[in-house]
Amino acid sequence: MKDMSLPPSAKGTVAFGEYKTWYRVTGDLGSGVPPVVVVHGGPGSTHDYLLPLARLAEDGRPVVHYDQIGNGGSTHLPGRGPDFWTVDLFLAELDNLLRSLDIADGYVLYGQSWGGLLAAKHAAARPRGLRGLVVADSPVSYPLWLEEMAVLRSQLPPGVNETLLRHEAAGTTSSEEYYEAMTPFYEKHVCRLKPWPREYQASFYEVYNDPTVYYTMNGPSEFHVTGTLRDWGVEDCLPDIAVPTLVLSGRHDEATPKTVRPYQELIPDARWVIFEDSSHLPHLEEPESFHQVLTEYLKDL
């Protein structure tokens, strides 16, 4: 994918044990300005849909994107099972990336969706170089997420949830009918833009091309979490986060206010901004408002 409108960037890989983590740096890591490290969602997605954050480099703020192991430009491991794909694996990969790029002494984390939970878990360990945290469109736990998914599903057009439930009960979630029935939910609560921006389409198809991580840890869809994360959350560690935190979500977000509010309530220094015309991707759905909110937060740091 060409990024003609974005600042120049450098790409490469770093060794992660016997595997490789792909990364992209936009801007100068030697500038003295703590870079924003972007932790994408999924799990099992890629950095592509978050590429617009590279715009921060226009103001002198370096930005680091990376593909988490299992997808995109990083090592794919389709033969590995649930015992391999763990939260600790992705925390270790993030720590390794920070050390390998020599930015562990000063950085800001931006975590979106699953990446927000991962970034919060990282931040709760109080790493000495962390300067700030942005948690975007992230539920605080998957049990709470599933409660709210039931509410959102009940509000879909007549017959849609019944079709979804029928396939989920039968184990036929890979069918074309299930896929088509998913569409109204995605168009209402994931990305309200039509057509979907190319950045989001790129990540969507990357998951489709290798769904190993997504299916193992999440499940067949955003709203049917049957994987290893179904009982996981970060509520218990939020009071340990010691950096200024910006919490973001969309008014129509699949990460509903009930799933997001604990970040504001439990993190000692947290501020929450809701984008009124967005769902799960405010950085794509309201780019100018999003950029203003994010840049103001970074300046305050």
Coordinates of C-alpha atoms in Angstrom, one line a residue:
M1 CA 0.0 0.0 0.0
K2 CA 1.4 3.4 -0.9
D3 CA 1.3 6.2 1.7
M4 CA 1.9 9.2 -0.6
S5 CA 0.3 11.6 1.8
L6 CA 2.3 10.6 4.8
P7 CA 5.7 11.8 5.9
P8 CA 8.8 9.7 4.8
S9 CA 9.3 6.6 6.9
A10 CA 11.9 3.8 7.5
K11 CA 10.8 0.2 7.7
G12 CA 12.5 -3.0 9.0
T13 CA 12.3 -5.9 11.3
V14 CA 13.8 -6.7 14.8
A15 CA 14.5 -10.1 16.1
F16 CA 12.1 -11.4 18.7
G17 CA 13.6 -14.6 19.8
E18 CA 13.6 -16.8 16.7
Y19 CA 10.9 -14.7 15.1
K20 CA 10.7 -11.2 13.5
T21 CA 8.6 -8.2 14.4
W22 CA 8.0 -5.8 11.5
Y23 CA 8.1 -2.1 12.2
R24 CA 7.8 1.3 10.6
V25 CA 9.3 4.6 11.9
T26 CA 8.0 7.9 10.7
G27 CA 10.1 10.8 11.8
D28 CA 13.5 10.9 13.6
L29 CA 13.9 8.7 16.7
G30 CA 16.9 10.8 17.5
S31 CA 15.0 14.0 17.8
G32 CA 14.8 14.0 21.5
V33 CA 11.0 14.0 21.3
P34 CA 9.5 10.8 22.8
P35 CA 7.9 8.8 20.0
V36 CA 4.4 7.5 19.9
V37 CA 4.4 3.7 19.7
V38 CA 1.1 2.5 18.1
V39 CA -0.3 -0.8 19.3
H40 CA -2.9 -2.1 16.9
G41 CA -6.0 -4.1 17.6
G42 CA -7.3 -7.5 16.8
P43 CA -5.6 -9.4 18.2
G44 CA -4.3 -10.6 14.9
S45 CA -4.8 -7.4 12.9
T46 CA -2.1 -5.2 11.4
H47 CA -0.8 -1.6 11.6
D48 CA -2.4 -0.5 8.3
Y49 CA -5.6 1.0 9.6
L50 CA -3.7 3.2 12.1
L51 CA -1.3 4.6 9.5
P52 CA -2.9 8.1 9.7
L53 CA -1.3 8.5 13.1
A54 CA 1.9 9.0 11.2
R55 CA 0.7 12.5 10.6
L56 CA 2.0 13.4 14.1
A57 CA 5.5 13.3 12.6
E58 CA 4.7 16.5 10.7
D59 CA 4.9 18.3 14.0
G60 CA 8.2 16.7 14.9
R61 CA 6.8 13.7 16.9
P62 CA 8.2 10.4 15.7
V63 CA 5.7 7.6 15.3
V64 CA 6.4 3.9 15.5
H65 CA 4.0 1.4 14.0
Y66 CA 4.5 -2.4 14.1
D67 CA 2.7 -5.6 13.2
Q68 CA 2.3 -7.9 16.1
I69 CA 3.6 -11.4 15.7
G70 CA 1.3 -13.6 13.7
N71 CA 0.2 -11.1 11.0
G72 CA 1.3 -8.5 8.5
G73 CA 5.0 -8.2 8.0
S74 CA 5.9 -10.1 11.1
T75 CA 6.4 -13.8 11.5
H76 CA 3.3 -15.9 10.7
L77 CA 2.8 -19.1 12.7
P78 CA -0.4 -20.7 11.5
G79 CA 0.5 -24.0 13.2
R80 CA 0.7 -22.6 16.7
G81 CA -2.2 -23.2 19.2
P82 CA -3.8 -21.4 22.2
D83 CA -0.8 -22.1 24.5
F84 CA 1.4 -20.0 22.3
W85 CA -0.8 -17.1 21.7
T86 CA -0.9 -15.4 25.1
V87 CA -1.1 -11.9 26.5
D88 CA 2.4 -12.4 27.9
L89 CA 3.7 -13.1 24.4
F90 CA 2.5 -9.8 23.1
L91 CA 3.7 -7.9 26.2
A92 CA 7.2 -9.4 25.7
E93 CA 7.1 -8.5 22.0
L94 CA 6.3 -4.9 22.9
D95 CA 9.1 -4.7 25.4
N96 CA 11.5 -6.2 22.9
L97 CA 10.6 -3.7 20.3
L98 CA 11.2 -0.8 22.6
R99 CA 14.6 -2.1 23.6
S100 CA 15.6 -3.0 20.0
L101 CA 14.7 0.5 18.7
D102 CA 16.5 2.1 21.7
I103 CA 13.4 4.0 22.8
A104 CA 12.7 2.3 26.1
D105 CA 13.9 5.4 28.0
G106 CA 11.2 7.7 26.6
Y107 CA 8.0 6.9 24.7
V108 CA 4.2 7.3 24.6
L109 CA 1.9 4.4 24.0
Y110 CA -1.2 4.6 21.8
G111 CA -3.3 1.4 22.0
Q112 CA -6.4 0.9 20.0
S113 CA -9.1 -1.8 20.8
W114 CA -7.3 -4.9 21.9
G115 CA -4.1 -2.8 21.7
G116 CA -5.5 -0.5 24.4
L117 CA -5.9 -3.4 26.9
L118 CA -2.4 -4.5 26.0
A119 CA -1.0 -1.0 26.4
A120 CA -2.8 -0.6 29.7
K121 CA -1.3 -3.8 31.0
H122 CA 2.1 -2.7 29.9
A123 CA 1.6 0.7 31.6
A124 CA 0.5 -0.8 34.9
A125 CA 4.0 -2.3 35.3
R126 CA 5.2 1.3 35.5
P127 CA 8.0 1.1 32.9
R128 CA 10.5 3.9 33.6
G129 CA 10.4 5.3 30.1
L130 CA 6.7 5.6 29.6
R131 CA 5.6 9.2 29.4
G132 CA 2.0 8.9 28.5
L133 CA -0.8 6.5 27.5
V134 CA -3.7 6.7 25.1
V135 CA -6.3 4.0 25.3
A136 CA -8.6 4.2 22.2
D137 CA -11.9 2.4 21.6
S138 CA -10.9 -0.3 24.2
P139 CA -13.2 -2.3 26.5
V140 CA -11.8 -2.8 30.0
S141 CA -12.6 -6.5 29.9
Y142 CA -14.0 -9.1 27.5
P143 CA -16.7 -10.3 29.9
L144 CA -18.0 -6.7 30.0
W145 CA -17.6 -6.4 26.3
L146 CA -19.7 -9.6 25.8
E147 CA -22.5 -8.2 28.0
E148 CA -22.6 -5.1 25.8
M149 CA -22.4 -7.0 22.6
A150 CA -25.7 -8.7 23.5
V151 CA -27.3 -5.3 23.9
L152 CA -25.9 -4.0 20.6
R153 CA -26.9 -7.2 18.8
S154 CA -30.5 -6.9 20.0
Q155 CA -30.7 -3.5 18.3
L156 CA -29.8 -4.8 14.8
P157 CA -32.4 -5.0 12.1
P158 CA -35.1 -7.7 12.5
G159 CA -33.8 -11.2 11.8
V160 CA -30.1 -10.3 11.8
N161 CA -29.3 -11.4 15.3
E162 CA -31.4 -14.5 14.9
T163 CA -29.3 -15.5 11.8
L164 CA -26.1 -14.9 13.8
L165 CA -27.2 -16.9 16.7
R166 CA -28.3 -19.8 14.5
H167 CA -24.9 -20.1 12.9
E168 CA -23.1 -19.6 16.2
A169 CA -25.1 -22.5 17.7
A170 CA -24.4 -24.7 14.7
G171 CA -20.7 -23.8 14.5
T172 CA -21.1 -22.5 10.9
T173 CA -19.7 -19.0 11.5
S174 CA -17.5 -19.4 8.4
S175 CA -20.5 -19.5 6.1
E176 CA -21.3 -16.7 3.7
E177 CA -24.7 -16.1 5.3
Y178 CA -23.0 -15.4 8.7
Y179 CA -20.5 -13.1 7.1
E180 CA -23.3 -11.2 5.4
A181 CA -25.3 -11.0 8.7
M182 CA -22.2 -9.5 10.4
T183 CA -22.2 -6.5 8.0
P184 CA -24.9 -4.4 9.7
F185 CA -23.1 -4.6 13.0
Y186 CA -19.7 -3.6 11.4
E187 CA -21.3 -0.7 9.5
K188 CA -23.0 0.6 12.6
H189 CA -20.4 0.0 15.4
V190 CA -17.0 -0.5 13.7
C191 CA -16.7 1.9 10.8
R192 CA -19.5 4.1 9.7
L193 CA -17.8 5.4 6.6
K194 CA -18.8 4.2 3.1
P195 CA -16.9 2.9 1.4
W196 CA -14.4 1.7 4.1
P197 CA -11.1 3.6 3.9
R198 CA -8.4 1.7 2.2
E199 CA -6.3 1.6 5.4
Y200 CA -9.1 -0.2 7.2
Q201 CA -9.7 -2.5 4.3
A202 CA -6.0 -3.4 4.2
S203 CA -6.1 -4.6 7.9
F204 CA -9.4 -6.3 7.5
Y205 CA -8.1 -8.4 4.6
E206 CA -4.9 -9.2 6.5
V207 CA -6.9 -10.8 9.2
Y208 CA -9.0 -12.6 6.6
N209 CA -5.8 -13.9 4.9
D210 CA -4.4 -15.3 8.2
P211 CA -7.0 -15.5 11.0
T212 CA -4.8 -17.7 13.2
V213 CA -4.4 -15.2 16.0
Y214 CA -7.8 -13.6 15.7
Y215 CA -9.7 -16.9 15.8
T216 CA -7.6 -18.3 18.6
M217 CA -7.7 -15.4 21.0
N218 CA -10.9 -13.6 20.0
G219 CA -13.2 -15.8 17.9
P220 CA -15.2 -15.6 14.6
S221 CA -16.4 -12.0 15.0
E222 CA -16.2 -8.8 17.0
F223 CA -19.3 -9.7 18.9
H224 CA -18.8 -13.5 19.4
V225 CA -15.7 -13.9 21.6
T226 CA -15.1 -17.6 22.1
G227 CA -11.3 -17.5 22.2
T228 CA -8.7 -17.4 25.0
L229 CA -9.4 -13.7 25.8
R230 CA -13.1 -14.3 26.7
D231 CA -12.5 -14.1 30.5
W232 CA -9.6 -11.6 30.4
G233 CA -9.6 -7.9 31.4
V234 CA -7.4 -5.2 33.0
E235 CA -9.6 -3.6 35.7
D236 CA -7.4 -5.0 38.5
C237 CA -4.3 -3.2 37.3
L238 CA -5.6 0.2 36.2
P239 CA -5.0 1.9 39.5
D240 CA -1.3 1.1 39.0
I241 CA -1.0 3.3 35.9
A242 CA 1.1 6.3 36.9
V243 CA 1.2 8.4 33.7
P244 CA -1.3 10.9 32.2
T245 CA -3.8 8.9 30.2
L246 CA -6.1 9.9 27.4
V247 CA -9.2 7.7 26.9
L248 CA -10.9 7.9 23.5
S249 CA -14.1 6.3 22.1
G250 CA -16.9 7.0 19.6
R251 CA -20.5 7.7 20.4
H252 CA -21.5 4.7 18.3
D253 CA -18.5 2.5 19.3
E254 CA -18.7 -1.2 19.8
A255 CA -16.6 -0.3 22.8
T256 CA -19.7 1.2 24.6
P257 CA -19.4 3.7 27.4
K258 CA -20.1 1.0 30.0
T259 CA -17.0 -0.9 28.7
V260 CA -14.8 2.2 28.6
R261 CA -15.8 4.1 31.7
P262 CA -13.6 2.1 34.2
Y263 CA -10.5 3.5 32.5
Q264 CA -11.5 7.0 33.5
E265 CA -12.7 5.9 37.0
L266 CA -9.7 3.7 37.9
I267 CA -6.7 5.3 36.4
P268 CA -5.5 8.1 38.7
D269 CA -4.9 10.7 36.0
A270 CA -7.2 10.0 33.1
R271 CA -9.4 12.1 30.8
W272 CA -12.1 10.7 28.5
V273 CA -13.1 12.2 25.1
I274 CA -16.1 10.8 23.1
F275 CA -16.3 11.6 19.4
E276 CA -20.0 12.2 18.6
D277 CA -19.9 11.1 14.9
S278 CA -17.7 8.1 15.2
S279 CA -17.9 4.4 16.0
H280 CA -14.8 2.2 16.6
L281 CA -12.4 4.2 14.4
P282 CA -12.5 8.0 15.3
H283 CA -9.1 8.5 13.7
L284 CA -10.6 7.6 10.3
E285 CA -14.2 8.8 10.9
E286 CA -13.4 12.3 12.4
P287 CA -9.8 12.8 11.5
E288 CA -9.5 16.5 12.1
S289 CA -11.2 16.5 15.5
F290 CA -9.2 13.4 16.5
H291 CA -5.9 14.9 15.4
Q292 CA -6.6 18.1 17.4
V293 CA -7.5 16.1 20.6
L294 CA -4.4 13.9 20.3
T295 CA -2.0 16.7 19.6
E296 CA -3.2 18.8 22.5
Y297 CA -2.7 15.8 24.8
L298 CA 0.8 15.3 23.5
K299 CA 1.7 19.0 23.9
D300 CA 0.4 18.9 27.5
L301 CA 2.8 16.0 28.3

